[in-house]
Tab-separated table of C-alpha atoms and ligand atoms in Angstrom:
chain	number	residue	atom	x	y	z
N	1	MET	CA	49.116	-10.961	-0.822
N	2	PRO	CA	46.951	-11.368	2.195
N	3	ARG	CA	44.741	-8.346	3.015
N	4	ALA	CA	45.799	-6.265	6.053
N	5	PRO	CA	43.628	-7.204	8.957
N	6	PRO	CA	42.149	-4.402	11.212
N	7	PRO	CA	44.486	-3.877	14.345
N	8	LEU	CA	43.974	-6.257	17.285
N	9	SER	CA	42.369	-3.436	19.234
N	10	ALA	CA	39.623	-3.183	16.534
N	11	ARG	CA	39.050	-6.857	15.729
N	12	PHE	CA	36.878	-7.670	18.830
N	13	ARG	CA	35.183	-4.221	18.944
N	14	LEU	CA	31.637	-3.405	17.713
N	15	ASP	CA	32.011	0.413	17.481
N	16	GLY	CA	29.541	1.770	14.970
N	17	HIS	CA	27.647	-1.615	14.884
N	18	ARG	CA	23.923	-1.698	15.309
N	19	ALA	CA	22.687	-4.931	17.138
N	20	LEU	CA	19.181	-6.292	17.650
N	21	LEU	CA	19.024	-8.982	20.519
N	22	THR	CA	16.030	-11.169	21.242
N	23	GLY	CA	15.672	-12.837	24.641
N	24	ALA	CA	17.631	-9.741	25.950
N	25	ALA	CA	15.809	-9.825	29.369
N	26	GLY	CA	17.053	-13.463	29.951
N	27	GLY	CA	20.253	-14.674	31.690
N	28	ILE	CA	22.306	-15.228	28.455
N	29	GLY	CA	20.631	-12.292	26.545
N	30	GLU	CA	21.569	-9.891	29.341
N	31	ALA	CA	25.209	-10.942	29.320
N	32	ILE	CA	25.318	-10.453	25.468
N	33	ALA	CA	23.728	-7.034	25.782
N	34	ARG	CA	26.185	-5.865	28.487
N	35	THR	CA	29.150	-7.347	26.496
N	36	PHE	CA	28.068	-5.631	23.131
N	37	SER	CA	27.570	-2.370	24.996
N	38	GLU	CA	31.051	-2.673	26.390
N	39	ALA	CA	32.405	-3.388	22.944
N	40	GLY	CA	30.878	-0.190	21.585
N	41	ALA	CA	27.644	-1.439	19.849
N	42	SER	CA	24.313	0.441	19.843
N	43	LEU	CA	21.518	-1.865	20.863
N	44	ALA	CA	17.836	-2.685	20.435
N	45	LEU	CA	16.560	-5.034	23.070
N	46	VAL	CA	13.584	-7.356	22.313
N	47	ASP	CA	11.877	-9.640	24.773
N	48	ARG	CA	8.298	-10.578	25.778
N	49	ASP	CA	9.172	-9.429	29.435
N	50	ALA	CA	8.856	-5.725	29.016
N	51	VAL	CA	9.510	-4.982	32.685
N	52	ARG	CA	12.877	-6.773	32.813
N	53	LEU	CA	13.763	-5.341	29.447
N	54	ARG	CA	13.184	-1.707	30.690
N	55	ALA	CA	15.183	-2.413	33.779
N	56	LEU	CA	18.160	-3.694	31.735
N	57	ALA	CA	17.935	-0.701	29.398
N	58	ARG	CA	18.144	1.676	32.337
N	59	SER	CA	21.164	-0.039	33.784
N	60	LEU	CA	22.863	0.073	30.332
N	61	SER	CA	22.017	3.726	29.782
N	62	THR	CA	24.245	4.730	32.671
N	63	ALA	CA	27.312	3.607	30.647
N	64	GLY	CA	26.387	4.687	27.152
N	65	PRO	CA	23.649	5.705	24.644
N	66	ALA	CA	20.161	4.455	25.691
N	67	PRO	CA	19.261	1.262	24.076
N	68	ILE	CA	16.043	0.907	22.061
N	69	VAL	CA	13.395	-1.042	24.021
N	70	ALA	CA	11.028	-3.025	21.715
N	71	PRO	CA	9.021	-5.618	23.701
N	72	ALA	CA	7.565	-8.318	21.445
N	73	ASP	CA	6.486	-11.874	21.612
N	74	VAL	CA	8.536	-13.738	18.854
N	75	THR	CA	5.616	-15.972	17.945
N	76	ARG	CA	3.380	-13.001	16.924
N	77	VAL	CA	4.104	-11.878	13.305
N	78	ALA	CA	2.806	-8.264	13.803
N	79	GLU	CA	4.724	-7.715	17.065
N	80	VAL	CA	7.974	-9.020	15.526
N	81	ALA	CA	7.528	-6.815	12.357
N	82	ARG	CA	6.817	-3.759	14.652
N	83	ALA	CA	9.905	-4.488	16.933
N	84	VAL	CA	12.273	-4.932	13.991
N	85	ARG	CA	10.938	-1.778	12.316
N	86	THR	CA	11.357	0.052	15.683
N	87	ALA	CA	14.840	-1.219	16.100
N	88	ALA	CA	15.981	-0.417	12.598
N	89	ALA	CA	14.443	3.107	12.669
N	90	GLY	CA	15.805	3.847	16.072
N	91	LEU	CA	19.411	2.629	15.386
N	92	GLY	CA	19.493	3.838	11.689
N	93	GLY	CA	19.756	0.214	10.370
N	94	LEU	CA	20.888	-3.185	11.558
N	95	ASP	CA	24.236	-4.910	11.365
N	96	ILE	CA	23.873	-7.711	13.899
N	97	LEU	CA	20.930	-10.003	14.923
N	98	VAL	CA	21.269	-12.310	17.927
N	99	ASN	CA	18.505	-14.718	18.547
N	100	ALA	CA	18.367	-15.764	22.182
N	101	ALA	CA	14.592	-15.940	23.048
N	102	GLY	CA	13.671	-19.337	23.943
N	103	VAL	CA	11.961	-21.735	26.383
N	104	THR	CA	12.696	-25.237	27.494
N	105	ALA	CA	10.368	-28.151	28.564
N	106	LYS	CA	10.824	-31.546	29.871
N	107	GLY	CA	9.231	-34.674	28.097
N	108	SER	CA	10.033	-37.584	25.775
N	109	VAL	CA	8.140	-38.187	22.569
N	110	ALA	CA	5.754	-40.447	24.561
N	111	THR	CA	5.058	-37.921	27.416
N	112	THR	CA	5.041	-34.598	25.382
N	113	ASP	CA	1.577	-33.232	24.984
N	114	PRO	CA	1.094	-32.344	21.247
N	115	ALA	CA	-0.039	-28.783	22.131
N	116	ALA	CA	3.031	-28.289	24.364
N	117	TRP	CA	5.244	-29.593	21.277
N	118	ARG	CA	3.688	-26.995	19.048
N	119	ALA	CA	4.007	-24.165	21.567
N	120	LEU	CA	7.757	-24.893	22.177
N	121	LEU	CA	8.519	-25.149	18.372
N	122	ASP	CA	6.484	-21.947	17.781
N	123	ILE	CA	8.794	-19.982	20.138
N	124	ASN	CA	12.257	-21.495	19.614
N	125	LEU	CA	12.119	-22.327	15.880
N	126	THR	CA	9.268	-20.456	14.204
N	127	GLY	CA	9.887	-17.402	16.466
N	128	THR	CA	13.565	-17.317	15.245
N	129	PHE	CA	12.501	-17.694	11.729
N	130	LEU	CA	9.975	-14.682	12.031
N	131	VAL	CA	12.760	-12.361	13.532
N	132	CYS	CA	15.170	-13.363	10.842
N	133	HIS	CA	12.485	-12.946	7.974
N	134	GLU	CA	11.912	-9.357	9.203
N	135	ALA	CA	15.590	-8.464	9.830
N	136	VAL	CA	17.225	-9.744	6.798
N	137	PRO	CA	16.150	-6.861	4.483
N	138	HIS	CA	17.839	-4.390	6.958
N	139	LEU	CA	20.939	-6.717	7.265
N	140	ARG	CA	21.283	-6.700	3.513
N	141	ARG	CA	21.879	-2.989	3.636
N	142	SER	CA	24.795	-3.358	6.101
N	143	LYS	CA	28.255	-3.813	4.697
N	144	ASP	CA	29.272	-6.045	7.519
N	145	ALA	CA	26.365	-8.031	8.810
N	146	ALA	CA	26.311	-11.111	11.176
N	147	VAL	CA	23.589	-13.244	12.728
N	148	VAL	CA	23.972	-15.497	15.724
N	149	THR	CA	21.461	-17.910	17.091
N	150	ILE	CA	21.657	-19.543	20.497
N	151	SER	CA	21.030	-23.202	19.888
N	152	SER	CA	21.979	-25.888	22.510
N	153	VAL	CA	24.274	-28.853	22.988
N	154	TYR	CA	21.060	-30.935	22.926
N	155	SER	CA	20.927	-30.412	19.085
N	156	LEU	CA	24.248	-32.067	18.873
N	157	ILE	CA	23.785	-35.088	21.370
N	158	GLY	CA	19.996	-35.348	21.834
N	159	GLY	CA	18.655	-34.421	25.236
N	160	ARG	CA	17.215	-37.130	27.356
N	161	ASP	CA	13.603	-36.164	28.264
N	162	ARG	CA	13.869	-33.075	26.049
N	163	ALA	CA	12.354	-34.197	22.793
N	164	ALA	CA	10.664	-30.923	21.731
N	165	TYR	CA	13.654	-28.718	22.985
N	166	SER	CA	16.214	-30.867	21.158
N	167	ALA	CA	14.190	-30.886	17.931
N	168	SER	CA	13.752	-27.117	18.096
N	169	LYS	CA	17.420	-26.707	18.508
N	170	GLY	CA	18.312	-29.203	15.779
N	171	GLY	CA	15.978	-27.121	13.502
N	172	LEU	CA	17.858	-23.942	14.428
N	173	ASP	CA	21.269	-25.464	13.547
N	174	ALA	CA	19.819	-26.475	10.038
N	175	LEU	CA	18.219	-23.024	9.608
N	176	THR	CA	21.639	-21.546	10.473
N	177	ARG	CA	23.409	-23.501	7.756
N	178	SER	CA	20.652	-22.810	5.256
N	179	MET	CA	20.684	-18.956	5.978
N	180	ALA	CA	24.436	-18.973	5.810
N	181	ALA	CA	24.287	-20.400	2.326
N	182	ASP	CA	21.540	-18.106	1.157
N	183	LEU	CA	23.032	-14.947	2.624
N	184	ALA	CA	26.770	-15.485	1.879
N	185	PRO	CA	26.479	-13.661	-1.471
N	186	ASP	CA	25.278	-10.655	0.328
N	187	GLY	CA	28.270	-10.863	2.828
N	188	ILE	CA	25.995	-11.663	5.776
N	189	ARG	CA	27.529	-14.290	8.062
N	190	VAL	CA	25.177	-16.660	9.937
N	191	ASN	CA	26.379	-18.924	12.900
N	192	ALA	CA	25.030	-20.673	15.883
N	193	VAL	CA	26.494	-21.446	19.416
N	194	ASN	CA	25.527	-24.553	21.199
N	195	PRO	CA	25.814	-23.990	24.880
N	196	GLY	CA	25.841	-26.871	27.555
N	197	PHE	CA	24.564	-26.188	31.144
N	198	ILE	CA	24.673	-22.410	31.810
N	199	ARG	CA	23.540	-20.822	35.126
N	200	THR	CA	20.565	-18.668	34.202
N	201	PRO	CA	16.865	-18.339	35.207
N	202	MET	CA	16.129	-21.101	32.741
N	203	THR	CA	18.315	-23.590	34.652
N	204	ALA	CA	17.508	-22.243	38.186
N	205	PRO	CA	15.091	-25.170	38.894
N	206	THR	CA	17.789	-27.661	38.030
N	207	LEU	CA	20.383	-25.917	40.151
N	208	ARG	CA	18.056	-26.709	43.087
N	209	ASP	CA	17.907	-30.349	42.308
N	210	PRO	CA	20.983	-32.134	43.804
N	211	LYS	CA	20.439	-35.378	41.687
N	212	ALA	CA	20.201	-33.428	38.446
N	213	MET	CA	23.255	-31.327	39.353
N	214	ARG	CA	25.324	-34.603	40.083
N	215	PHE	CA	24.415	-35.671	36.452
N	216	PHE	CA	25.304	-32.277	34.868
N	217	ARG	CA	28.567	-31.989	36.697
N	218	ALA	CA	29.536	-35.543	35.685
N	219	ALA	CA	28.496	-34.980	32.130
N	220	THR	CA	30.464	-31.661	31.779
N	221	LEU	CA	34.140	-32.671	31.330
N	222	LEU	CA	35.714	-29.411	32.384
N	223	PRO	CA	35.489	-29.111	36.167
N	224	ARG	CA	32.802	-26.400	36.234
N	225	LEU	CA	29.433	-25.509	34.704
N	226	GLY	CA	29.005	-22.569	32.225
N	227	ASP	CA	28.218	-18.875	32.939
N	228	PRO	CA	26.347	-16.447	30.623
N	229	GLN	CA	29.619	-14.678	30.068
N	230	ASP	CA	31.098	-17.854	28.460
N	231	VAL	CA	28.328	-17.584	25.901
N	232	ALA	CA	28.541	-13.787	25.516
N	233	ASP	CA	32.217	-13.913	24.746
N	234	ALA	CA	31.782	-16.547	21.923
N	235	VAL	CA	28.898	-14.548	20.455
N	236	LEU	CA	30.972	-11.415	20.449
N	237	TYR	CA	33.697	-13.250	18.540
N	238	LEU	CA	31.132	-14.451	16.018
N	239	VAL	CA	29.757	-11.014	15.351
N	240	SER	CA	33.028	-9.086	15.351
N	241	PRO	CA	35.537	-8.477	12.663
N	242	ALA	CA	37.676	-11.291	14.280
N	243	SER	CA	35.495	-13.961	12.722
N	244	ARG	CA	35.046	-12.257	9.240
N	245	PHE	CA	35.731	-15.548	7.357
N	246	VAL	CA	33.382	-17.722	9.529
N	247	THR	CA	29.909	-18.646	8.492
N	248	GLY	CA	27.536	-21.628	8.858
N	249	ILE	CA	29.097	-23.150	11.919
N	250	CYS	CA	27.428	-24.381	15.090
N	251	LEU	CA	29.957	-23.780	17.958
N	252	ALA	CA	29.678	-26.085	21.002
N	253	LEU	CA	30.170	-24.134	24.249
N	254	ASP	CA	29.691	-27.016	26.604
N	255	GLY	CA	32.766	-27.747	28.654
N	256	GLY	CA	33.385	-30.892	26.563
N	257	ARG	CA	29.928	-32.383	27.181
N	258	ALA	CA	29.390	-33.311	23.508
N	259	LEU	CA	32.439	-35.437	23.577
N	260	GLY	CA	30.288	-37.860	25.649
N	261	ARG	CA	33.127	-39.634	27.581
K	301	LIG	P1	16.181	-17.317	30.165
K	301	LIG	O1	14.919	-17.991	30.576
K	301	LIG	O2	16.932	-16.597	31.222
K	301	LIG	O3	15.980	-16.306	28.946
K	301	LIG	C1	15.088	-16.561	27.904
K	301	LIG	C2	14.437	-15.289	27.482
K	301	LIG	O4	13.631	-15.547	26.345
K	301	LIG	C3	13.531	-14.675	28.603
K	301	LIG	O5	13.859	-13.286	28.905
K	301	LIG	C4	12.155	-14.870	28.027
K	301	LIG	O6	11.221	-13.781	28.433
K	301	LIG	C5	12.398	-14.732	26.536
K	301	LIG	N1	11.357	-15.374	25.800
K	301	LIG	C6	10.800	-16.564	25.888
K	301	LIG	N2	9.847	-16.774	25.082
K	301	LIG	C7	9.659	-15.670	24.356
K	301	LIG	C8	8.749	-15.185	23.357
K	301	LIG	N3	7.842	-15.978	22.903
K	301	LIG	N4	8.972	-13.957	22.828
K	301	LIG	C9	9.929	-13.094	23.207
K	301	LIG	N5	10.801	-13.462	24.236
K	301	LIG	C10	10.648	-14.724	24.716
K	301	LIG	O7	17.130	-18.504	29.550
K	301	LIG	P2	18.618	-18.444	29.015
K	301	LIG	O8	19.323	-19.599	29.714
K	301	LIG	O9	19.141	-17.050	29.043
K	301	LIG	O10	18.352	-18.847	27.517
K	301	LIG	C11	18.691	-17.983	26.370
K	301	LIG	C12	18.752	-18.976	25.247
K	301	LIG	O11	19.869	-19.804	25.409
K	301	LIG	C13	17.558	-19.893	24.923
K	301	LIG	O12	17.276	-19.940	23.565
K	301	LIG	C14	18.017	-21.185	25.516
K	301	LIG	O13	17.326	-22.285	24.921
K	301	LIG	C15	19.510	-21.176	25.039
K	301	LIG	N6	20.334	-22.120	25.976
K	301	LIG	C16	20.251	-21.898	27.341
K	301	LIG	C17	21.096	-22.861	28.112
K	301	LIG	C18	21.106	-22.886	29.613
K	301	LIG	O14	21.762	-23.888	30.128
K	301	LIG	N7	20.779	-21.822	30.184
K	301	LIG	C19	21.843	-23.889	27.356
K	301	LIG	C20	21.707	-23.991	26.082
K	301	LIG	C21	20.966	-23.090	25.206
């Protein structure tokens, strides 16, 4: 006999769930924070931009309990350890981790400076590892834990002139699958989403470049580009009870771009 699922009204809700979000001061991170807050989660917000983090926390506090604010640079081991400790202590544990902190950079293998390569991999890939490393002991104590990492469509198709960025996101997809296998016995689900072009501060320079915009509009099969809410809704699904049998997937959110037609 199949087990009775929670009612529909509960399957996409996060009431009682405690979530740590990195990159929370960014375009996608903010949309996830607002969506989780609306879904009933309590939040700990992590980003290296403390000013924007505090402004977001203030605006969320008007609607519900004040989020924990834990500024940290994800490349710094001690800062990450302190932020995760602060989050878990303030929330009374952790059920959800979303890794959205990241940067992008232009450059092919030929034109990328080795120091710039290392700096990008340090943030996007090693930074995500460090946060997971610190958070997993807390997630193991949850009875319903989920991790979602914001990867990119470039890990699936290879971004032109984005060698370091694509490699970092490919690493995140592999890390997601590896963590999903390691943590499945503990009931911790681990997934990634792979967005295409999303309007955020990261893509603001591209939005001002008509030639680049012609390219992205043509490469995206659906007749519009993505918004942060498109990502936040998919992340909500992946951390909510609705996806309770889903682990180890990398979900393209790209308006069909990876189809490559
Ligand atoms: P964004 O620039 O608005 O946000 C990124 C956030 O990460 C910023 O708040 C920044 O302060 C933070 N950050 C960067 N380095 C950090 C560090 N070392 N420590 C702590 N915080 C740090 O960009 P976004 O578009 O919201 O991007 C969020 C995630 O989504 C990134 O991982 C990005 O690669 C990914 N993504 C974005 C797009 C897009 O089109 N915008 C597409 C695919 C994937």
